[in-house]
mmCIF file of C-alpha atoms in Angstrom:
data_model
loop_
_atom_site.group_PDB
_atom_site.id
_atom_site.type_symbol
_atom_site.label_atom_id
_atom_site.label_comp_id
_atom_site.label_asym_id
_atom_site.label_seq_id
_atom_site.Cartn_x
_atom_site.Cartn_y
_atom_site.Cartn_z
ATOM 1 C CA UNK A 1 41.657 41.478 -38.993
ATOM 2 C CA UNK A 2 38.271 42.429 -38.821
ATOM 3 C CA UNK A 3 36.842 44.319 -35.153
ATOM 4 C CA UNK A 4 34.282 44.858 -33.257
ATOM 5 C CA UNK A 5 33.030 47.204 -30.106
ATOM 6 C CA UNK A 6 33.213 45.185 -26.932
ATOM 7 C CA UNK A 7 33.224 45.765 -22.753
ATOM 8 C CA UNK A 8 36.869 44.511 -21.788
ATOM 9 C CA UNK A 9 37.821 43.841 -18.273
ATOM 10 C CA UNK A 10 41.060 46.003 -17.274
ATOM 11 C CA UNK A 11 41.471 45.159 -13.128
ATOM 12 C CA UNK A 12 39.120 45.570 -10.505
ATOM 13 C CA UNK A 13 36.933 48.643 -10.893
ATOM 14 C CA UNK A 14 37.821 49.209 -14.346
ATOM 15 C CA UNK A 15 36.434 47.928 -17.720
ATOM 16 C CA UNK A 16 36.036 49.635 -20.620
ATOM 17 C CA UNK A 17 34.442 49.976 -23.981
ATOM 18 C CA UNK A 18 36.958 49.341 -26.706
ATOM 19 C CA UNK A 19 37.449 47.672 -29.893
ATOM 20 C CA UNK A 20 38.845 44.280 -30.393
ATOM 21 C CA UNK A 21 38.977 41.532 -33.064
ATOM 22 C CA UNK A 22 35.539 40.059 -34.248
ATOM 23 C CA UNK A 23 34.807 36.115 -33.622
ATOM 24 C CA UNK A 24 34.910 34.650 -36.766
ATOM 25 C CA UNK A 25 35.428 31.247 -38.738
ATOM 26 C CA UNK A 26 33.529 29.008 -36.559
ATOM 27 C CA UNK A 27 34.565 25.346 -35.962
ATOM 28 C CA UNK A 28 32.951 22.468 -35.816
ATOM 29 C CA UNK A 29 29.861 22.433 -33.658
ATOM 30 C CA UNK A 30 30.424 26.380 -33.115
ATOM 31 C CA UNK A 31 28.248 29.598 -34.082
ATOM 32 C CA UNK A 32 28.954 33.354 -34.366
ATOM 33 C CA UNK A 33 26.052 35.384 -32.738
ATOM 34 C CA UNK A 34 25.557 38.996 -33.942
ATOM 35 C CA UNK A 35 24.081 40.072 -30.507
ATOM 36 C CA UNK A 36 21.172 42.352 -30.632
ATOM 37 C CA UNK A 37 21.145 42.868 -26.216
ATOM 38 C CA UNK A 38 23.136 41.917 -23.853
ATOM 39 C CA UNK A 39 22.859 42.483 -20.216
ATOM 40 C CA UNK A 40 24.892 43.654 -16.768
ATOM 41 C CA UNK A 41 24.484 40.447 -14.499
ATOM 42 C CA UNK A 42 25.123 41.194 -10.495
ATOM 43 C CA UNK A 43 27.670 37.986 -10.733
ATOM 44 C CA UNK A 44 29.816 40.516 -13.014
ATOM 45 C CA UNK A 45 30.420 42.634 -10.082
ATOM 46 C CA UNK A 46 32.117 40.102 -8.180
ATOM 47 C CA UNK A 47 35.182 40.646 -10.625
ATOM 48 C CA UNK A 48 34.615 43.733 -11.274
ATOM 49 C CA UNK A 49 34.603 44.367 -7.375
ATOM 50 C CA UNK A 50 37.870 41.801 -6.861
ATOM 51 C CA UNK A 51 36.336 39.458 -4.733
ATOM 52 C CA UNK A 52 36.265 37.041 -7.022
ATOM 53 C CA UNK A 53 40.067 36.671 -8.384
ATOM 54 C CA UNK A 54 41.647 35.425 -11.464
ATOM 55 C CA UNK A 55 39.827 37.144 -14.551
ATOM 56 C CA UNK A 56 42.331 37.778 -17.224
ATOM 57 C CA UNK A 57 42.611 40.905 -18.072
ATOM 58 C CA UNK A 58 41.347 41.606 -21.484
ATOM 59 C CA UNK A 59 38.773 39.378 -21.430
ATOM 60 C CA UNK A 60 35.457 40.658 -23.120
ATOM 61 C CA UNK A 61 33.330 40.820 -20.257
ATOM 62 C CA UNK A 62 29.283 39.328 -19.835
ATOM 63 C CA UNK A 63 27.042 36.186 -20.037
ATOM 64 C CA UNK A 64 23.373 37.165 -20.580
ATOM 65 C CA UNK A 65 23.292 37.953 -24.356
ATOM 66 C CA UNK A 66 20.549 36.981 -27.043
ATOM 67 C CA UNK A 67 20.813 37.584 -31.124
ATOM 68 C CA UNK A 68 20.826 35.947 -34.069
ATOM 69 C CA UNK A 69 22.939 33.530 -36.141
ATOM 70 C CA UNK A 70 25.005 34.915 -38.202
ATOM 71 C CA UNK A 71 27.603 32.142 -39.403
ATOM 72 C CA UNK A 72 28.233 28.494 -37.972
ATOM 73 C CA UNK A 73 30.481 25.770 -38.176
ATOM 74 C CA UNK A 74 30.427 22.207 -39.211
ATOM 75 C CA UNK A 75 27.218 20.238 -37.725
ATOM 76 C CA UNK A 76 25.343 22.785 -36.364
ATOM 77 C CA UNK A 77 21.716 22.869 -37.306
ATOM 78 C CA UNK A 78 21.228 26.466 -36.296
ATOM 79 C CA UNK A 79 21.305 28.950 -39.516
ATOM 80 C CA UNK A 80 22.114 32.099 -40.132
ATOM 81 C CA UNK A 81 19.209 34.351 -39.370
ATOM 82 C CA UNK A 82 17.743 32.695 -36.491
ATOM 83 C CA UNK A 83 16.497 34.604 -33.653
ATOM 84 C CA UNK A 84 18.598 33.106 -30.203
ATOM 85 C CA UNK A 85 19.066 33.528 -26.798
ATOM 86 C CA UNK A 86 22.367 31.887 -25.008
ATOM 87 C CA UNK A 87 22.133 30.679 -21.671
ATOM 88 C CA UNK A 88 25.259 31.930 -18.789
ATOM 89 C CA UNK A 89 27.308 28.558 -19.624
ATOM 90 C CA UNK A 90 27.826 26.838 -22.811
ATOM 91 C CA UNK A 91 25.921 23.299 -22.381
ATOM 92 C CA UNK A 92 26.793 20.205 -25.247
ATOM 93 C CA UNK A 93 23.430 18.899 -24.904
ATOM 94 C CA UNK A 94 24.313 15.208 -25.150
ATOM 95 C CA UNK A 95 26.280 14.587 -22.032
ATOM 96 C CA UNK A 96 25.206 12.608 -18.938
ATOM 97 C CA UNK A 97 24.169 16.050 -16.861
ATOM 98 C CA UNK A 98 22.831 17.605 -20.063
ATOM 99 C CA UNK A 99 20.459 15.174 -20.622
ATOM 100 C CA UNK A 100 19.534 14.916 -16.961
ATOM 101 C CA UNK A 101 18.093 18.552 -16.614
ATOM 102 C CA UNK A 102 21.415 19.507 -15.576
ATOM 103 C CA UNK A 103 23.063 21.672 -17.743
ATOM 104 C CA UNK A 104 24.917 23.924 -15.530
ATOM 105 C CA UNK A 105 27.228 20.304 -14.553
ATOM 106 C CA UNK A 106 27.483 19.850 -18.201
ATOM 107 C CA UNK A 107 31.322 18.133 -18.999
ATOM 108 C CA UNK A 108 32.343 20.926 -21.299
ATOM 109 C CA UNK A 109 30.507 23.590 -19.374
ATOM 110 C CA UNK A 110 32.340 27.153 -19.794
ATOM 111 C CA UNK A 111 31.177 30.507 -18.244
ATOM 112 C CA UNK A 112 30.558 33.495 -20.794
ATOM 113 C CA UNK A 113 32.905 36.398 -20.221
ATOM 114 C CA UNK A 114 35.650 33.957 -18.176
ATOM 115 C CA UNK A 115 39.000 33.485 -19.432
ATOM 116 C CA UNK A 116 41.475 32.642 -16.506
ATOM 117 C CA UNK A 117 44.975 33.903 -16.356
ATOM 118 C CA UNK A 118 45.959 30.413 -17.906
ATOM 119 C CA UNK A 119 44.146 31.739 -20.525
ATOM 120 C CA UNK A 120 41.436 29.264 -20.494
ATOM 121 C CA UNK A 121 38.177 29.851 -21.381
ATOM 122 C CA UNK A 122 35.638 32.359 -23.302
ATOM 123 C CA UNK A 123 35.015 35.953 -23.819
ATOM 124 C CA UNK A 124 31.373 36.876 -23.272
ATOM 125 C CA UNK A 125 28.254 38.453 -24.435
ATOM 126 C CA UNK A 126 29.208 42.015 -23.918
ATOM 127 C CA UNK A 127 29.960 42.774 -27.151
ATOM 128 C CA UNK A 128 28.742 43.283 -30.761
ATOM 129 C CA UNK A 129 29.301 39.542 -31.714
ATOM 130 C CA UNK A 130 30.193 36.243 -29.339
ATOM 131 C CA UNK A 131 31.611 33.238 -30.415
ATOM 132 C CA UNK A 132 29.540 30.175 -29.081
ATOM 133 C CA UNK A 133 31.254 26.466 -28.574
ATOM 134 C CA UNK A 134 28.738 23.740 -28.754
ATOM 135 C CA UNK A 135 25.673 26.133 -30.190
ATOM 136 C CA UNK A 136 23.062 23.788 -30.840
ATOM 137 C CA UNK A 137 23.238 22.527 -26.754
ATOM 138 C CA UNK A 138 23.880 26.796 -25.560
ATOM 139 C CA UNK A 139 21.970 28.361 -27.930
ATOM 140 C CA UNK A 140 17.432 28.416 -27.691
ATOM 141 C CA UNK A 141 15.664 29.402 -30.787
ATOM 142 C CA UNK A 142 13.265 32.308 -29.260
ATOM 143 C CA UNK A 143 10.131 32.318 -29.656
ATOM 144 C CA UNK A 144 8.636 34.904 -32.271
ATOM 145 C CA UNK A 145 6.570 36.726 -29.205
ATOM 146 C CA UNK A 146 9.770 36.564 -26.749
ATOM 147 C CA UNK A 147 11.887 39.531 -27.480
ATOM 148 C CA UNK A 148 16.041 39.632 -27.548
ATOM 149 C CA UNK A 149 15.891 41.840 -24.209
ATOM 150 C CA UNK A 150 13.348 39.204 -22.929
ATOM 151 C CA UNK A 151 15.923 36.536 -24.131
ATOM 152 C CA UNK A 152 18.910 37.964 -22.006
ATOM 153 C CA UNK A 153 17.117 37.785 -19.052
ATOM 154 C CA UNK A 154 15.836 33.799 -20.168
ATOM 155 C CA UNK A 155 19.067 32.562 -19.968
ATOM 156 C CA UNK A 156 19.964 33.820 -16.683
ATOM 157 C CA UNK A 157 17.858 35.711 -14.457
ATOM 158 C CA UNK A 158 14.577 34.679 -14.834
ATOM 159 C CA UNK A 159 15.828 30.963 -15.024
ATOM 160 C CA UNK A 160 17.935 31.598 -12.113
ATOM 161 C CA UNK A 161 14.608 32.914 -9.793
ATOM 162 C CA UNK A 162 12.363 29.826 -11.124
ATOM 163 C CA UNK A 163 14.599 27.600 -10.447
ATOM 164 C CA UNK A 164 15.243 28.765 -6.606
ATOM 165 C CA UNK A 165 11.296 28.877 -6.087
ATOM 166 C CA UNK A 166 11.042 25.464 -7.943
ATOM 167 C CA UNK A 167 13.337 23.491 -6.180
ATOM 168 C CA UNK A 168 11.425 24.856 -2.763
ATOM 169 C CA UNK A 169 8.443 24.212 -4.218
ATOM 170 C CA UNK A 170 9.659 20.549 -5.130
ATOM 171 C CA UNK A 171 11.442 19.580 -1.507
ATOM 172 C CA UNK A 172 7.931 20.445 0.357
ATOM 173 C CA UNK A 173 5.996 17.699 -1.782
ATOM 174 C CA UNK A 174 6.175 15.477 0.975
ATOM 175 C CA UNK A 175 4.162 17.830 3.182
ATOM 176 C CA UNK A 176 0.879 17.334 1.276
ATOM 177 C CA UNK A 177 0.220 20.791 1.868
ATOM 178 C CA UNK A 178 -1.644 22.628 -1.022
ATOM 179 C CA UNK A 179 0.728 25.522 -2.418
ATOM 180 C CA UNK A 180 -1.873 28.128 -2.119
ATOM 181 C CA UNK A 181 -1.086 27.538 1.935
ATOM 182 C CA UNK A 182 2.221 27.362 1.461
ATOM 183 C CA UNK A 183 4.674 30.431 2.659
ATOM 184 C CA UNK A 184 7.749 31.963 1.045
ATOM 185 C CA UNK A 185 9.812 34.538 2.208
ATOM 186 C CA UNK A 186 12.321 35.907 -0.633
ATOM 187 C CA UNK A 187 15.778 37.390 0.758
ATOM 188 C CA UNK A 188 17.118 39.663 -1.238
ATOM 189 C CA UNK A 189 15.273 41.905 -4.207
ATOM 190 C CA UNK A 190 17.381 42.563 -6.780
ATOM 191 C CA UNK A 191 16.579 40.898 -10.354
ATOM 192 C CA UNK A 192 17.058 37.559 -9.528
ATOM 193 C CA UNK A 193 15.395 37.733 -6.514
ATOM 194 C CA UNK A 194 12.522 39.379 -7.889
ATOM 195 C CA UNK A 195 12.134 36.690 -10.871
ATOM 196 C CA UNK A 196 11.623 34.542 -7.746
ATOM 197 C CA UNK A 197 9.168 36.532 -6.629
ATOM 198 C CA UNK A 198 7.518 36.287 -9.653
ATOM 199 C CA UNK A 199 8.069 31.969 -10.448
ATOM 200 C CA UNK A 200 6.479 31.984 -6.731
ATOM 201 C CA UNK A 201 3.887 33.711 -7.369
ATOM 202 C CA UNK A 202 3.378 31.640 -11.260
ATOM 203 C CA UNK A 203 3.664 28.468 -9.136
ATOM 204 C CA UNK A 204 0.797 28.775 -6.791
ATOM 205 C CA UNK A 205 2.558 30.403 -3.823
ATOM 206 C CA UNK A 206 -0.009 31.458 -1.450
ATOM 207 C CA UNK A 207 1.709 34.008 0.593
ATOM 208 C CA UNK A 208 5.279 35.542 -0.639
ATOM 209 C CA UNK A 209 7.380 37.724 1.668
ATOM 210 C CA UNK A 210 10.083 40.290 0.480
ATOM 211 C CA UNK A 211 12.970 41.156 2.849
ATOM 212 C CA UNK A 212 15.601 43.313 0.834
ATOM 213 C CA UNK A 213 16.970 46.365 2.904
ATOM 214 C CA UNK A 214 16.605 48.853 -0.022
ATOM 215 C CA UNK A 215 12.773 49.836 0.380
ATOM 216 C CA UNK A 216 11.872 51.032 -3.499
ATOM 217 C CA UNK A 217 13.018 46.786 -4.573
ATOM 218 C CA UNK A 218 10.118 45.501 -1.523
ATOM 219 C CA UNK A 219 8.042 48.153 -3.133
ATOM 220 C CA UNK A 220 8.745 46.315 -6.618
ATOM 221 C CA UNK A 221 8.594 43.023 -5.400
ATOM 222 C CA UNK A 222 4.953 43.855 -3.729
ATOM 223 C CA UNK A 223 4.197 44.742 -7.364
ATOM 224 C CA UNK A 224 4.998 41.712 -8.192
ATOM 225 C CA UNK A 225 2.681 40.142 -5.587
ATOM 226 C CA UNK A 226 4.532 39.654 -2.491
ATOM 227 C CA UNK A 227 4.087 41.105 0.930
ATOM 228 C CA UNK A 228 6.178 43.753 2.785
ATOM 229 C CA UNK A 229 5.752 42.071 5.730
ATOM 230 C CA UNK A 230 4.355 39.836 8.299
ATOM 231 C CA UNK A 231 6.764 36.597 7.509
ATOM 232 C CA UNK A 232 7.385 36.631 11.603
ATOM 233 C CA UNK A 233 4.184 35.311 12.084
ATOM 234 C CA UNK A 234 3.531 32.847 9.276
ATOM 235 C CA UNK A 235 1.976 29.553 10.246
ATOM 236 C CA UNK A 236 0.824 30.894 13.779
ATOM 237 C CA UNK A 237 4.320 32.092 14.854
ATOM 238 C CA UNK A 238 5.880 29.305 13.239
ATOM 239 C CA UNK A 239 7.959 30.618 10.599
ATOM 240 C CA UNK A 240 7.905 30.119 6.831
ATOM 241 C CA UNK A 241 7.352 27.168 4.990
ATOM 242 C CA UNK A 242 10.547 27.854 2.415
ATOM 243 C CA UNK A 243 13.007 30.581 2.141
ATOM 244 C CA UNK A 244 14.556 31.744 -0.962
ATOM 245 C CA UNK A 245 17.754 32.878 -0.547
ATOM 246 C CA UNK A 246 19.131 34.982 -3.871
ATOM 247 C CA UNK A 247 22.114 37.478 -2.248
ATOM 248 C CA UNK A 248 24.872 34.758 -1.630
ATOM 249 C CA UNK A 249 25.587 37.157 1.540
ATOM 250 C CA UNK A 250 26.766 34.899 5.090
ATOM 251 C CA UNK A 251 23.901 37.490 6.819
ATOM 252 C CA UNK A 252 21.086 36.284 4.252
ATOM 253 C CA UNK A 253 21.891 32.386 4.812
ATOM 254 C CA UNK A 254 21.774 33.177 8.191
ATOM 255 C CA UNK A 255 18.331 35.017 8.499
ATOM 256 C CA UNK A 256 16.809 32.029 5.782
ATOM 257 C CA UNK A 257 17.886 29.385 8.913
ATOM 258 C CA UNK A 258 16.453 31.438 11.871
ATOM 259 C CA UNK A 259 13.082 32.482 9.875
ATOM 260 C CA UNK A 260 11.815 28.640 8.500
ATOM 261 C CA UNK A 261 10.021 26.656 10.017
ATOM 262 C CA UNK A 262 10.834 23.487 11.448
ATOM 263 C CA UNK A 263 10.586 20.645 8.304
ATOM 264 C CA UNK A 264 11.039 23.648 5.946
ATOM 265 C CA UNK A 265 13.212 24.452 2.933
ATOM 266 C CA UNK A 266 15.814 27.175 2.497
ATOM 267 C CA UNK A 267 16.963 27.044 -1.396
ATOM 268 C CA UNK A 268 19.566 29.124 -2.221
ATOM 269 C CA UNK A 269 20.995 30.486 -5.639
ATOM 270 C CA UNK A 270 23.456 32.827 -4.208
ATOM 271 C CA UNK A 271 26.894 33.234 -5.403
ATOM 272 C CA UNK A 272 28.566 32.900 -1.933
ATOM 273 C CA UNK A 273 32.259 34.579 -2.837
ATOM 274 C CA UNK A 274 33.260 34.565 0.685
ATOM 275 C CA UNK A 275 35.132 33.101 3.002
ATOM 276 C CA UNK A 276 33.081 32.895 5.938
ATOM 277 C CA UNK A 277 31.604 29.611 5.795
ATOM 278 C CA UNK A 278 28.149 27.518 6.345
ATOM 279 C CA UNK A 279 26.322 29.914 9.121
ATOM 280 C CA UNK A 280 24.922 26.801 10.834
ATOM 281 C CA UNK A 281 26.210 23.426 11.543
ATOM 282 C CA UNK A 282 24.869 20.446 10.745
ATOM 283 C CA UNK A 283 23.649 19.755 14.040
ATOM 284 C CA UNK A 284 21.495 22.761 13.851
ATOM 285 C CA UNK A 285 20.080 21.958 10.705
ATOM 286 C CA UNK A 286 19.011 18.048 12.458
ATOM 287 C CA UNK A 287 17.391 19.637 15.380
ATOM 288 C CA UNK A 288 15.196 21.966 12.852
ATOM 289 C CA UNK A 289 14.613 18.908 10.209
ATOM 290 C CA UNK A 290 15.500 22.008 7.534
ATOM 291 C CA UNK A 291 16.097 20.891 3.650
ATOM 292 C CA UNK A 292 18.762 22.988 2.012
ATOM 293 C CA UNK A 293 18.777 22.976 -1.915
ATOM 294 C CA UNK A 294 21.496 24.585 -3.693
ATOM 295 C CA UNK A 295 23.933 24.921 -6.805
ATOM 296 C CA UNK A 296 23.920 26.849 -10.037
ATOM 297 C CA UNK A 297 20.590 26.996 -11.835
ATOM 298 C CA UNK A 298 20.869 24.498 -15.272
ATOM 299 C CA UNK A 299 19.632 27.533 -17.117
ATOM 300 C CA UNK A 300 19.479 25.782 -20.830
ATOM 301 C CA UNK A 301 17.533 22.941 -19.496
ATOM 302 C CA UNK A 302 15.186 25.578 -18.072
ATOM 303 C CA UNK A 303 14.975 27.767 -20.519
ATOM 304 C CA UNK A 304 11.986 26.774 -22.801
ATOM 305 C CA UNK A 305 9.919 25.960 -19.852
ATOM 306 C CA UNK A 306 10.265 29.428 -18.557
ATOM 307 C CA UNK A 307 9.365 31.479 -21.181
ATOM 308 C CA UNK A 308 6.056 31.236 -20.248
ATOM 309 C CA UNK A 309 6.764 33.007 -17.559
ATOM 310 C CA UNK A 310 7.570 35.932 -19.364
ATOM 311 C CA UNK A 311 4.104 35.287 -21.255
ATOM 312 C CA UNK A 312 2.465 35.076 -17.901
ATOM 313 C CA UNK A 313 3.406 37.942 -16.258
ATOM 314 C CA UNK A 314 4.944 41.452 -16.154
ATOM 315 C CA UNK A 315 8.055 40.710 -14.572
ATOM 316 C CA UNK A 316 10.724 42.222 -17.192
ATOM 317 C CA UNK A 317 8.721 45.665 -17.081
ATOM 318 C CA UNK A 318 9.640 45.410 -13.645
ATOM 319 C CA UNK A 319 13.459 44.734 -13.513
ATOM 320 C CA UNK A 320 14.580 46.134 -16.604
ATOM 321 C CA UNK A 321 15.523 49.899 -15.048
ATOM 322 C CA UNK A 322 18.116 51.158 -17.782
ATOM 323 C CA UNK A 323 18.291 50.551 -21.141
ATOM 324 C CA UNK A 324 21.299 52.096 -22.767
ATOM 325 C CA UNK A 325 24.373 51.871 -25.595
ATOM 326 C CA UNK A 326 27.161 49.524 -24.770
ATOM 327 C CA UNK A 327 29.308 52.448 -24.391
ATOM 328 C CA UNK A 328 27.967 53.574 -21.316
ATOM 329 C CA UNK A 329 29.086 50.157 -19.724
ATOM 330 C CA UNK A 330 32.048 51.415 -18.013
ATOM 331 C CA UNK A 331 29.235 53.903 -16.288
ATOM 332 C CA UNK A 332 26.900 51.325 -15.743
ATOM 333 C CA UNK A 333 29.434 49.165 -14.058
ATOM 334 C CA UNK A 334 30.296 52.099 -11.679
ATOM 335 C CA UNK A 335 26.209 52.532 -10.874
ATOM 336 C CA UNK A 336 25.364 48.949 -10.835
ATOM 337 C CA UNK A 337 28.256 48.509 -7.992
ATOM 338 C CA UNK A 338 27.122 51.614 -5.753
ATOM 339 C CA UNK A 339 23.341 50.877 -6.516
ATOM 340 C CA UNK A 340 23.063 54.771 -7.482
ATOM 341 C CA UNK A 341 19.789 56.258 -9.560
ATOM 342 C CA UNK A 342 17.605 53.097 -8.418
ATOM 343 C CA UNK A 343 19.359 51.300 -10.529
ATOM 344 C CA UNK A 344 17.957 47.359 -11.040
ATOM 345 C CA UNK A 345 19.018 45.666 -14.262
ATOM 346 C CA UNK A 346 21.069 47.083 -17.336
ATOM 347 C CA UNK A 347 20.570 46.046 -20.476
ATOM 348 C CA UNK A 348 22.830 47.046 -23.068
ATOM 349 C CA UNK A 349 22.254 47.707 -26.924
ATOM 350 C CA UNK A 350 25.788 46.851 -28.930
ATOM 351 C CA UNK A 351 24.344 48.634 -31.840
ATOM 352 C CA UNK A 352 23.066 52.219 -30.461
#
């Protein structure tokens, strides 16, 4: 049995870096990825922290990984060598929601770094090699000037944050108001919510608001060409045209409803792993005429289209904060989850 180094979930508040068997002799339609980064997602910590139950222990842990090819099964048309970047879930490409810009719905879809205590599922990207089911649908061939960290944050992050400001972007159509008047106000600035920041600011965004309650991620997001403040007195007292709403915290879907205006948008891409419920009822939301987009971004059916925005602008020089060996992941974990050292985004090197 050959090994490999990999980040292995224990129990809450515990994984470590350990060796386990390699991924090898792919099947049909599957590829083995020798992963070159790999990165520490703020969705991990919701196992990590418990609040999100029934990870089986063992499982190797992480979904934002980017490498290249190094064997693959039957009827893929990927080859060994290629540069790659893996979006969160595996998507087959051909299926109804695949091939209607949905990939995150996709019928086999299947988390990275998720195997239930049924054992059901797949180990993840943290690790020096990932085996990938259906790789010609999961996997994008990178561009030569997109780099493997720069992948890693494609097929999550940065999709994840153009995707929120998109879909507000998209529900205010109907307004016939030009984008460069339109208002945003971004809850929470953290790495997805400043790769909103930055798609609102790509997609003609005239004024963009950051409301995080840890000052030096405003002071990155103003950077990135938002505002500190002033959303309290967009559109004459009004409120703001569109909230984007990246925590998944009851408090920060309740602050997007009181701060939009009437006919505006609150889109949310917030894991909400809590039991607290919808912080409005729907007769609130009819007496403010409010739109509320939601879901899990379709990251693969996203990806190509933003990589330019990692061509575009500075963003990753932004929200990559620590860039360290996969061994350190156990520390990282322990960082990421206290938000010690201003730490932002991890990104891991298997090989260091």
């Amino acid at each position: 049995m050959s090994t490999m180094k990999a980040v292995v979930f224990k129990e809450p508040y515990k994984v470590r870096y350990e060796e386990v068997e390699r991924p090898s002799d792919p099947q049909a339609g599957e590829a083995i990825v020798r992963v070159k980064a790999c990165g520490l997602c703020g969705s991990d910590l919701h196992p990590y922290r418990g609040s999100e139950a029934g990870l089986r222990a063992g499982t190797v842990c992480g979904h934002e990984f980017a490498g290249t090819v190094e064997e693959v099964g039957a009827g893929v048309e990927l080859v060994p060598g290629e540069r790659v970047a893996a979006s969160f879930t595996t998507a087959c490409g051909t299926c109804w929601f695949c091939t209607h810009s949905l990939s995150s719905r996709c019928d086999n879809a299947q988390l990275f770094g998720w195997i239930d205590e049924a054992n059901e599922g797949i180990h993840g990207g943290q690790a020096q090699f990932v085996r990938v089911p259906h790789a010609d649908g999961t996997l994008m061939r990178l561009p030569e000037d997109v780099s493997f960290e720069e992948g890693v944050l494609l097929g999550d992050i940065l999709s994840t944050g153009y995707f929120c400001a998109k879909n507000a972007l998209t529900m205010l159509a109907d307004s016939n108001i030009p984008p460069a008047q339109l208002s945003v106000a971004v809850i929470g600035c953290g790495p997805v919510g400043l790769c909103a920041v930055a798609s609102a600011r790509m997609l003609g965004f005239g004024q963009i608001f950051a409301i995080d309650r840890v000052q030096s991620r405003v002071d990155t997001a103003v950077k990135l060409g938002a505002q500190s403040q002033g959303y309290e007195t967009a559109n004459d007292g009004r409120g703001v045209d569109a909230v984007l709403e990246v925590v998944g915290a009851y408090e920060a879907l309740k602050l997007s409803f009181e701060i939009v205006r009437m006919g505006g948008v609150v889109s949310s891409v917030g894991v909400h792993a809590h039991d607290k419920g919808f912080p409005v009822s729907p007769g609130q939301c009819y007496d403010k005429n409010v739109t509320f987009k939601s879901g899990r971004c379709p990251a693969r059916s996203l990806m190509s289209e933003v990589s330019q925005l990692v061509k575009t602008t500075d963003v990753v020089r932004h929200i990559i904060s620590h860039r360290v060996p996969l061994a350190a992941a156990a520390e990282m974990y322990e960082q990421f989850e206290a938000q010690k050292d201003g730490i932002l985004k991890v990104v891991f090197d298997p090989w260091a």
